[in-house]
Amino acid sequence: MPTSPKRAPRATVVTAAVAAAVAVAALVVIVVLRQSREITPASSGAPAAAPAQNGEKCGPDPCRQLAAVSVGGLPVKLLADASGGSGRVKVGGQPVLDFELAITGMGAKLTDHSLRCVDGSPAACLVRGNTSGGAYGELLIAEGGSWGHYGKPYFADAGTLSLNDVTGDGSPDVILVRHECPDETPGTPKCKESPVLAEVYELNGVQLGCTATVTSPSNLRGWPEVEVSRTQLHPCPDGS
């Protein structure tokens, strides 16, 4: 009489089934994670620009919000078109003060790092934009309870502009970094090889002085938000 085949113990069958299920589940997870990596764009770490409200226009195109801060209890927003080539600044709630920027007409490009404000006496905001030859900065100042443009834009051929209280009087000052090349045209290759210095102005446009020259803007304290003390300043070189 033929012998019946032996059956595997029940515990062994259950263990094999569980192992197979775990292996299948692992494969599914791997596939899902791989697909997720393939369809999810990498993040740059910078906040995405938010679309502006109410169909506002920056030049002929819709605005988007690049940056927003609070200064003196008032909101300040920097808006620009998709390329950063046309922009405006809005200050306050009701009513809103709306300033169209001149520096974009000079070729400056705005980014989410273009707005720099200091809450002082008075408060001020500097809007900065880069060009191929350096950077422009446009100044907005709070005076007499209202905000307004002040003076013509600043230009830094070394590409660095900042606001900082240099004199310690509670009012921010404009600091621009430029190449010291009196015999060359700013922006030319020879001028770009020259040493740089920081040149400081009060908000009313009065020149306070210049620092000694350094080999690179990054050698200045606080760069790129350069900080200068009053004791570092001396009369600027002739021709500045």
XYZ file of N, CA and C in Angstrom:
720
model
N 0.860 -1.187 0.000
C 0.000 0.000 0.000
C 0.888 1.227 0.000
N 0.664 2.202 -0.977
C 1.542 3.364 -1.078
C 1.419 4.247 0.153
N 2.534 4.835 0.499
C 2.558 5.706 1.687
C 2.072 7.098 1.312
N 1.178 7.689 2.118
C 0.663 9.058 1.852
C 1.776 10.075 2.083
N 1.832 11.122 1.233
C 2.874 12.153 1.417
C 2.661 12.871 2.731
N 3.823 13.238 3.376
C 3.703 13.940 4.651
C 3.308 15.389 4.425
N 2.425 15.873 5.271
C 2.024 17.288 5.202
C 2.976 18.149 6.046
N 3.244 19.347 5.533
C 4.103 20.254 6.304
C 3.360 20.705 7.535
N 4.054 20.892 8.618
C 3.391 21.386 9.827
C 2.678 22.686 9.544
N 1.544 22.905 10.207
C 0.702 24.094 9.975
C 1.459 25.387 10.273
N 2.267 25.384 11.319
C 3.004 26.598 11.692
C 3.951 27.025 10.576
N 4.574 26.013 9.887
C 5.512 26.343 8.800
C 4.790 26.997 7.645
N 3.594 26.512 7.304
C 2.804 27.089 6.200
C 2.439 28.535 6.511
N 2.004 28.801 7.743
C 1.598 30.168 8.124
C 2.784 31.115 8.040
N 3.940 30.635 8.527
C 5.145 31.481 8.502
C 5.535 31.843 7.073
N 5.481 30.888 6.176
C 5.822 31.147 4.771
C 4.868 32.148 4.151
N 3.571 32.037 4.481
C 2.571 32.953 3.922
C 2.819 34.372 4.410
N 3.117 34.507 5.684
C 3.375 35.846 6.235
C 4.606 36.452 5.583
N 5.667 35.677 5.422
C 6.897 36.175 4.798
C 6.640 36.651 3.377
N 5.828 35.890 2.633
C 5.499 36.294 1.252
C 4.737 37.603 1.244
N 3.795 37.760 2.183
C 2.996 38.999 2.245
C 3.872 40.186 2.567
N 4.817 40.014 3.495
C 5.717 41.107 3.857
C 6.580 41.505 2.661
N 7.065 40.504 1.910
C 7.902 40.790 0.741
C 7.128 41.578 -0.298
N 5.868 41.192 -0.543
C 5.034 41.918 -1.517
C 4.804 43.343 -1.052
N 4.496 43.523 0.245
C 4.260 44.871 0.780
C 5.498 45.738 0.627
N 6.666 45.178 0.863
C 7.914 45.935 0.736
C 8.128 46.395 -0.692
N 7.838 45.509 -1.647
C 7.978 45.887 -3.056
C 7.034 47.013 -3.423
N 5.806 46.972 -2.900
C 4.829 48.033 -3.184
C 5.333 49.359 -2.640
N 5.870 49.360 -1.398
C 6.385 50.591 -0.794
C 7.532 51.158 -1.609
N 8.449 50.295 -2.060
C 9.585 50.755 -2.863
C 9.107 51.418 -4.144
N 8.135 50.799 -4.818
C 7.611 51.359 -6.065
C 6.962 52.709 -5.829
N 6.153 52.812 -4.745
C 5.463 54.073 -4.450
C 6.455 55.172 -4.149
N 7.498 54.867 -3.323
C 8.495 55.872 -2.995
C 9.265 56.314 -4.225
N 9.597 55.352 -5.107
C 10.318 55.698 -6.332
C 9.489 56.619 -7.214
N 8.191 56.308 -7.347
C 7.322 57.165 -8.151
C 7.197 58.541 -7.528
N 7.114 58.577 -6.169
C 6.985 59.864 -5.491
C 8.196 60.734 -5.744
N 9.416 60.131 -5.700
C 10.626 60.910 -5.955
C 10.662 61.406 -7.387
N 10.119 60.629 -8.288
C 10.188 61.014 -9.698
C 9.238 62.146 -10.032
N 8.105 62.271 -9.326
C 7.117 63.279 -9.709
C 7.136 64.491 -8.796
N 7.885 64.444 -7.670
C 7.919 65.577 -6.764
C 9.117 66.437 -7.079
N 8.918 67.732 -7.465
C 10.056 68.584 -7.794
C 10.870 68.887 -6.551
N 12.190 69.052 -6.727
C 13.055 69.375 -5.600
C 12.781 70.787 -5.129
N 12.826 70.994 -3.818
C 12.592 72.313 -3.241
C 13.900 73.074 -3.165
N 13.860 74.363 -3.503
C 15.055 75.196 -3.447
C 15.317 75.725 -2.057
N 14.335 75.587 -1.152
C 14.489 76.117 0.185
C 13.999 77.544 0.316
N 13.824 78.274 -0.789
C 13.330 79.645 -0.748
C 11.809 79.639 -0.829
N 11.138 80.570 -0.120
C 9.688 80.612 -0.187
C 9.207 80.990 -1.577
N 8.171 80.343 -2.034
C 7.629 80.645 -3.357
C 6.924 82.000 -3.328
N 7.064 82.772 -4.417
C 6.394 84.061 -4.495
C 4.890 83.847 -4.566
N 4.149 84.641 -3.803
C 2.699 84.492 -3.746
C 2.039 85.378 -4.795
N 0.966 84.916 -5.427
C 0.262 85.772 -6.390
C -0.385 86.945 -5.691
N -0.300 88.115 -6.298
C -0.920 89.301 -5.713
C -2.426 89.245 -5.898
N -3.125 90.037 -5.099
C -4.578 90.019 -5.128
C -5.126 91.122 -6.039
N -6.399 91.023 -6.325
C -7.166 92.080 -7.014
C -6.659 92.393 -8.419
N -5.979 91.443 -9.055
C -5.568 91.644 -10.439
C -4.605 92.795 -10.644
N -3.749 93.092 -9.658
C -2.805 94.202 -9.787
C -1.801 93.928 -10.900
N -1.344 95.009 -11.528
C -0.413 94.904 -12.647
C 0.941 95.497 -12.270
N 1.988 94.820 -12.667
C 3.349 95.331 -12.591
C 3.828 95.446 -14.026
N 3.809 96.678 -14.564
C 3.979 96.838 -15.994
C 2.748 96.263 -16.671
N 2.909 95.576 -17.794
C 1.747 95.005 -18.470
C 1.291 93.662 -17.908
N 2.068 93.100 -16.990
C 1.800 91.742 -16.515
C 1.268 91.729 -15.080
N 0.635 90.633 -14.678
C 0.138 90.523 -13.300
C 1.280 90.568 -12.287
N 0.994 91.160 -11.131
C 1.979 91.204 -10.046
C 1.966 89.906 -9.253
N 3.078 89.630 -8.617
C 3.163 88.602 -7.587
C 3.898 89.218 -6.397
N 3.642 88.747 -5.214
C 4.282 89.284 -4.020
C 5.622 88.592 -3.801
N 6.695 89.392 -3.799
C 8.029 88.846 -3.592
C 8.432 88.838 -2.129
N 8.051 89.876 -1.386
C 8.472 89.984 0.014
C 7.484 90.867 0.760
N 7.406 90.654 2.079
C 6.533 91.456 2.932
C 7.150 91.560 4.321
N 7.165 92.770 4.875
C 7.674 93.002 6.227
C 6.735 93.970 6.929
N 6.946 94.143 8.236
C 6.197 95.129 9.005
C 7.178 96.172 9.512
N 6.886 97.448 9.254
C 7.771 98.539 9.665
C 6.926 99.610 10.343
N 7.249 99.905 11.597
C 6.473 100.909 12.317
C 5.018 100.531 12.450
N 4.743 99.237 12.494
C 3.374 98.764 12.616
C 2.614 98.735 11.310
N 3.257 99.078 10.207
C 2.596 99.077 8.899
C 3.166 97.969 8.025
N 2.308 97.287 7.247
C 2.821 96.282 6.310
C 3.462 96.941 5.094
N 4.586 96.390 4.669
C 5.267 96.846 3.451
C 5.428 95.634 2.545
N 4.928 95.736 1.307
C 4.960 94.614 0.379
C 5.680 95.003 -0.905
N 6.539 94.102 -1.367
C 7.213 94.282 -2.651
C 6.545 93.379 -3.670
N 6.055 93.971 -4.745
C 5.396 93.232 -5.818
C 6.213 93.359 -7.096
N 6.156 92.337 -7.937
C 6.870 92.377 -9.215
C 6.198 91.439 -10.203
N 6.527 91.610 -11.479
C 6.040 90.673 -12.480
C 6.843 89.382 -12.394
N 6.541 88.439 -13.259
C 7.154 87.114 -13.174
C 8.668 87.154 -13.356
N 9.194 88.102 -14.115
C 10.627 88.169 -14.373
C 11.370 89.066 -13.393
N 10.640 89.801 -12.536
C 11.279 90.759 -11.646
C 11.710 92.022 -12.353
N 11.251 92.212 -13.585
C 11.669 93.357 -14.384
C 10.788 94.577 -14.259
N 9.709 94.488 -13.502
C 8.834 95.632 -13.248
C 8.224 95.442 -11.867
N 8.258 96.494 -11.039
C 7.789 96.286 -9.674
C 7.224 97.524 -9.021
N 6.631 97.308 -7.836
C 6.043 98.391 -7.054
C 6.078 98.002 -5.585
N 5.981 99.000 -4.722
C 5.941 98.783 -3.281
C 4.638 99.355 -2.749
N 3.973 98.566 -1.888
C 2.740 99.009 -1.253
C 2.974 99.103 0.256
N 2.561 100.244 0.832
C 2.773 100.495 2.258
C 1.433 100.793 2.914
N 1.188 100.151 4.075
C 0.001 100.453 4.870
C -1.195 99.593 4.524
N -2.252 99.825 5.287
C -3.486 99.079 5.095
C -4.526 99.924 4.401
N -5.187 100.794 5.143
C -6.197 101.683 4.574
C -5.904 103.120 5.001
N -5.551 104.007 4.046
C -5.354 103.726 2.614
C -3.978 103.118 2.355
N -3.846 102.481 1.208
C -2.577 101.886 0.797
C -1.807 102.901 -0.051
N -0.533 103.113 0.293
C 0.342 103.949 -0.530
C 1.044 103.048 -1.541
N 1.000 103.448 -2.793
C 1.488 102.609 -3.888
C 2.612 103.345 -4.618
N 3.816 102.749 -4.621
C 4.967 103.382 -5.254
C 5.477 102.516 -6.393
N 5.452 103.054 -7.603
C 6.038 102.347 -8.739
C 7.541 102.560 -8.710
N 8.308 101.509 -8.913
C 9.756 101.582 -8.774
C 10.429 102.050 -10.059
N 11.406 102.951 -9.889
C 12.141 103.484 -11.036
C 13.302 102.582 -11.437
N 13.860 101.831 -10.479
C 15.095 101.080 -10.784
C 14.876 99.965 -11.793
N 13.644 99.456 -11.894
C 13.406 98.415 -12.895
C 13.486 98.992 -14.305
N 13.190 100.293 -14.432
C 13.353 100.952 -15.722
C 14.808 101.166 -16.096
N 15.713 100.973 -15.116
C 17.148 101.088 -15.353
C 17.792 99.724 -15.570
N 16.955 98.682 -15.653
C 17.462 97.347 -15.905
C 17.630 96.478 -14.678
N 17.274 97.000 -13.488
C 17.418 96.215 -12.262
C 16.365 95.111 -12.206
N 16.761 93.949 -11.707
C 15.862 92.812 -11.544
C 15.589 92.579 -10.059
N 14.313 92.436 -9.717
C 13.901 92.258 -8.331
C 13.799 90.775 -7.984
N 14.143 90.444 -6.726
C 14.017 89.077 -6.232
C 13.369 89.116 -4.855
N 13.221 87.932 -4.228
C 12.640 87.894 -2.894
C 13.605 88.389 -1.816
N 14.823 88.784 -2.222
C 15.787 89.384 -1.287
C 15.962 90.880 -1.529
N 15.104 91.478 -2.344
C 15.305 92.869 -2.754
C 14.842 93.898 -1.723
N 13.977 93.514 -0.798
C 13.410 94.479 0.146
C 14.169 94.442 1.465
N 14.690 95.601 1.886
C 15.380 95.732 3.168
C 14.821 96.964 3.883
N 14.227 96.776 5.074
C 13.626 97.869 5.828
C 14.213 97.936 7.224
N 14.324 99.156 7.769
C 14.806 99.379 9.133
C 13.821 100.293 9.833
N 13.366 99.865 11.014
C 12.391 100.638 11.793
C 13.149 101.600 12.695
N 13.436 102.796 12.186
C 14.199 103.791 12.936
C 13.458 105.102 13.027
N 14.205 106.187 13.266
C 13.618 107.530 13.349
C 14.286 108.439 12.325
N 13.803 108.484 11.077
C 12.592 107.818 10.595
C 12.869 106.388 10.123
N 11.784 105.646 9.904
C 11.888 104.329 9.295
C 12.188 104.488 7.805
N 12.835 103.482 7.231
C 13.178 103.543 5.810
C 13.219 102.141 5.224
N 12.976 102.079 3.916
C 13.097 100.830 3.164
C 13.965 101.085 1.940
N 14.827 100.134 1.657
C 15.675 100.181 0.472
C 15.303 99.003 -0.410
N 14.903 99.295 -1.642
C 14.578 98.243 -2.614
C 15.758 98.111 -3.556
N 16.317 96.900 -3.625
C 17.535 96.676 -4.378
C 17.281 95.751 -5.563
N 17.974 96.034 -6.657
C 17.868 95.166 -7.833
C 19.199 95.087 -8.558
N 19.553 93.899 -9.002
C 20.843 93.687 -9.665
C 20.756 93.948 -11.162
N 21.880 94.410 -11.694
C 22.052 94.543 -13.141
C 23.374 93.868 -13.496
N 23.674 93.816 -14.780
C 24.927 93.186 -15.200
C 26.140 93.969 -14.704
N 25.973 95.284 -14.433
C 27.108 96.104 -14.023
C 27.160 96.431 -12.547
N 26.223 95.897 -11.745
C 26.198 96.208 -10.320
C 24.801 96.082 -9.749
N 24.399 97.052 -8.926
C 23.071 97.020 -8.312
C 22.560 98.444 -8.088
N 21.242 98.602 -8.257
C 20.574 99.866 -7.959
C 19.786 99.722 -6.661
N 19.655 100.840 -5.949
C 18.846 100.860 -4.744
C 17.940 102.077 -4.717
N 16.665 101.861 -4.408
C 15.669 102.940 -4.370
C 15.158 103.086 -2.934
N 15.144 104.318 -2.448
C 14.886 104.587 -1.040
C 13.473 105.112 -0.823
N 12.778 104.526 0.171
C 11.484 105.007 0.633
C 11.617 105.358 2.111
N 11.113 106.546 2.502
C 11.292 107.032 3.874
C 9.949 107.445 4.453
N 9.766 107.159 5.746
C 8.570 107.597 6.473
C 8.872 108.948 7.119
N 8.201 109.978 6.658
C 8.400 111.317 7.221
C 7.047 111.977 7.446
N 6.891 112.614 8.624
C 5.654 113.321 8.915
C 4.434 112.430 8.901
N 4.613 111.158 9.282
C 3.476 110.241 9.331
C 3.104 109.625 8.008
N 3.883 109.900 6.948
C 3.583 109.314 5.643
C 4.878 108.863 4.987
N 4.737 107.971 3.995
C 5.882 107.439 3.276
C 6.029 108.120 1.926
N 7.278 108.232 1.461
C 7.503 108.795 0.141
C 8.862 108.402 -0.412
N 9.019 108.579 -1.739
C 10.312 108.391 -2.378
C 11.263 109.479 -1.891
N 12.554 109.161 -1.899
C 13.512 110.213 -1.603
C 14.686 110.125 -2.559
N 14.893 111.219 -3.298
C 16.066 111.351 -4.144
C 16.147 110.335 -5.267
N 17.238 110.434 -6.019
C 17.456 109.521 -7.136
C 18.001 108.190 -6.625
N 17.865 107.131 -7.394
C 18.386 105.824 -6.963
C 19.898 105.840 -6.777
N 20.359 104.995 -5.877
C 21.788 104.788 -5.661
C 22.274 103.673 -6.586
N 23.557 103.734 -6.915
C 24.150 102.680 -7.741
C 25.436 102.199 -7.094
N 25.582 100.890 -6.958
C 26.787 100.274 -6.409
C 27.377 99.352 -7.455
N 28.532 99.725 -8.014
C 29.082 98.894 -9.088
C 29.692 97.595 -8.560
N 29.857 97.488 -7.215
C 30.298 96.219 -6.632
C 29.116 95.351 -6.216
N 27.899 95.836 -6.483
C 26.706 95.004 -6.328
C 26.137 94.889 -4.932
N 26.577 95.731 -3.968
C 26.105 95.602 -2.593
C 25.571 96.928 -2.077
N 24.321 96.904 -1.599
C 23.670 98.067 -0.976
C 22.984 97.597 0.299
N 23.056 98.411 1.355
C 22.397 98.018 2.597
C 21.988 99.242 3.400
N 21.174 98.997 4.436
C 20.750 100.023 5.387
C 21.277 99.657 6.761
N 21.883 100.637 7.446
C 22.370 100.388 8.793
C 22.594 101.734 9.485
N 22.371 101.768 10.786
C 22.583 102.996 11.547
C 24.074 103.154 11.816
N 24.754 103.910 10.967
C 26.199 104.082 11.079
C 26.561 105.086 12.167
N 25.785 106.155 12.293
C 26.135 107.241 13.217
C 25.623 107.009 14.636
N 24.717 106.031 14.821
C 24.175 105.767 16.150
C 23.131 106.765 16.601
N 22.525 107.486 15.652
C 21.508 108.480 16.006
C 20.083 107.940 15.899
N 19.930 106.617 15.678
C 18.601 106.018 15.576
C 18.003 106.079 14.193
N 18.729 106.655 13.242
C 18.251 106.758 11.861
C 19.125 105.893 10.964
N 18.534 105.069 10.104
C 19.360 104.241 9.213
C 20.088 105.088 8.172
N 21.210 104.590 7.729
C 21.998 105.232 6.679
C 22.160 104.264 5.514
N 22.391 104.821 4.336
C 22.563 104.013 3.131
C 24.049 103.704 2.944
N 24.360 102.426 2.784
C 25.737 101.988 2.562
C 25.813 101.333 1.191
N 26.656 101.868 0.328
C 26.860 101.236 -0.974
C 28.329 100.853 -1.101
N 28.579 99.767 -1.789
C 29.940 99.264 -1.974
C 30.309 99.424 -3.442
N 31.424 100.090 -3.662
C 31.851 100.362 -5.047
C 33.351 100.119 -5.189
N 33.755 99.946 -6.447
C 35.180 99.820 -6.746
C 35.824 101.203 -6.753
N 36.996 101.293 -6.206
C 37.760 102.542 -6.223
C 38.689 102.523 -7.430
N 38.175 103.090 -8.538
C 38.937 103.087 -9.797
C 38.728 104.430 -10.499
N 39.319 105.511 -9.964
C 39.059 106.852 -10.509
C 39.475 107.032 -11.960
N 40.406 106.225 -12.419
C 40.895 106.390 -13.803
C 40.232 105.438 -14.791
N 39.250 104.671 -14.308
C 38.581 103.711 -15.175
C 37.069 103.940 -15.135
N 36.371 103.430 -16.138
C 34.921 103.540 -16.188
C 34.299 102.435 -15.340
N 33.373 102.789 -14.416
C 32.721 101.746 -13.599
C 32.073 100.680 -14.476
N 32.231 99.435 -14.069
C 31.644 98.327 -14.807
C 32.566 97.691 -15.816
N 33.677 98.351 -16.140
C 34.624 97.770 -17.086
C 35.465 96.704 -16.381
N 36.031 95.751 -17.135
C 36.821 94.672 -16.505
C 37.952 95.195 -15.632
N 38.632 96.272 -16.061
C 39.749 96.798 -15.280
C 39.261 97.375 -13.959
N 38.112 98.055 -13.995
C 37.570 98.635 -12.772
C 37.129 97.534 -11.806
N 36.567 96.451 -12.334
C 36.108 95.352 -11.488
C 37.253 94.639 -10.774
N 38.484 94.840 -11.247
C 39.646 94.249 -10.587
C 40.197 95.138 -9.482
N 39.669 96.349 -9.358
C 40.174 97.308 -8.373
C 39.647 96.987 -6.978
N 40.302 97.506 -5.924
C 39.792 97.333 -4.555
C 38.422 97.986 -4.405
N 37.717 97.613 -3.337
C 36.387 98.177 -3.090
C 36.381 98.904 -1.752
N 35.404 99.799 -1.603
C 35.188 100.506 -0.347
C 33.700 100.681 -0.124
N 33.331 100.958 1.107
C 31.938 101.258 1.442
C 31.778 102.771 1.555
N 30.770 103.297 0.878
C 30.471 104.731 0.874
C 29.128 104.923 1.584
N 29.053 105.859 2.515
C 27.892 105.983 3.388
C 27.197 107.336 3.199
N 25.854 107.276 3.138
C 25.033 108.471 2.996
C 23.941 108.494 4.066
N 23.649 109.686 4.571
C 22.463 109.860 5.404
C 21.231 109.752 4.514
N 20.055 109.581 5.141
C 18.826 109.435 4.356
C 18.531 110.671 3.509
N 19.026 111.836 3.937
C 18.779 113.053 3.155
C 19.753 113.222 1.994
N 20.635 112.225 1.776
C 21.552 112.264 0.652
C 22.917 112.847 0.956
N 23.144 113.317 2.187
C 24.445 113.881 2.563
C 25.468 112.756 2.738
N 26.597 112.906 2.076
C 27.644 111.889 2.169
C 28.345 111.990 3.522
N 28.444 110.852 4.231
C 29.114 110.818 5.530
C 30.587 110.454 5.410
N 30.957 109.740 4.374
C 32.348 109.357 4.192
C 32.493 107.960 3.633
N 33.740 107.492 3.576
C 34.059 106.182 3.006
C 34.982 105.409 3.944
N 34.969 104.107 3.803
C 35.902 103.259 4.540
C 37.199 103.136 3.753
N 38.185 102.518 4.379
C 39.388 102.150 3.646
C 39.040 101.061 2.635
N 39.853 100.898 1.627
C 39.586 99.892 0.606
C 39.942 98.490 1.104
N 39.227 97.504 0.573
C 39.500 96.086 0.828
C 39.501 95.378 -0.522
N 39.975 94.159 -0.526
C 40.097 93.458 -1.809
C 38.776 92.948 -2.359
N 37.783 92.701 -1.482
C 36.509 92.121 -1.916
C 35.378 92.611 -1.005
N 34.151 92.754 -1.531
C 33.029 93.139 -0.669
C 32.829 92.201 0.515
N 33.146 90.927 0.340
C 32.950 89.962 1.417
C 33.874 90.212 2.604
N 34.893 91.072 2.422
C 35.784 91.423 3.527
C 35.184 92.488 4.447
N 34.060 93.065 4.041
C 33.401 94.082 4.860
C 32.479 93.410 5.879
N 32.454 93.930 7.095
C 31.693 93.313 8.186
C 30.208 93.232 7.839
N 29.620 92.050 8.088
C 28.195 91.850 7.878
C 27.786 91.522 6.465
N 28.723 91.519 5.521
C 28.382 91.321 4.111
C 27.499 90.079 3.952
N 26.417 90.130 3.110
C 26.090 91.213 2.164
C 25.306 92.385 2.767
N 24.785 92.252 4.015
C 24.161 93.394 4.693
C 25.266 94.124 5.447
N 26.035 94.903 4.700
C 27.267 95.497 5.227
C 26.977 96.431 6.403
N 27.822 96.333 7.424
C 27.742 97.194 8.600
C 29.027 98.010 8.706
N 28.868 99.294 8.989
C 30.012 100.197 9.094
C 29.852 101.030 10.356
N 30.945 101.288 11.066
C 30.898 102.177 12.233
C 31.412 103.563 11.844
N 31.009 104.553 12.602
C 31.406 105.933 12.294
C 32.929 106.081 12.327
N 33.578 105.344 13.211
C 35.035 105.475 13.343
C 35.788 104.941 12.129
N 35.119 104.160 11.285
C 35.765 103.624 10.077
C 35.770 104.625 8.928
N 34.997 105.695 9.058
C 34.799 106.606 7.934
C 35.862 107.712 7.907
N 36.239 108.047 6.696
C 37.117 109.200 6.455
C 36.661 109.833 5.145
N 37.142 111.018 4.785
C 36.704 111.637 3.524
C 36.907 110.693 2.351
N 35.918 110.665 1.473
C 35.986 109.775 0.309
C 37.075 110.268 -0.653
N 37.638 109.351 -1.427
C 38.669 109.742 -2.404
C 38.113 110.781 -3.373
N 38.981 111.607 -3.880
C 38.572 112.633 -4.857
C 37.879 111.980 -6.052
N 36.843 112.660 -6.512
C 36.124 112.167 -7.674
C 34.948 111.310 -7.339
N 34.700 111.003 -6.042
C 33.558 110.164 -5.681
C 32.325 111.019 -5.492
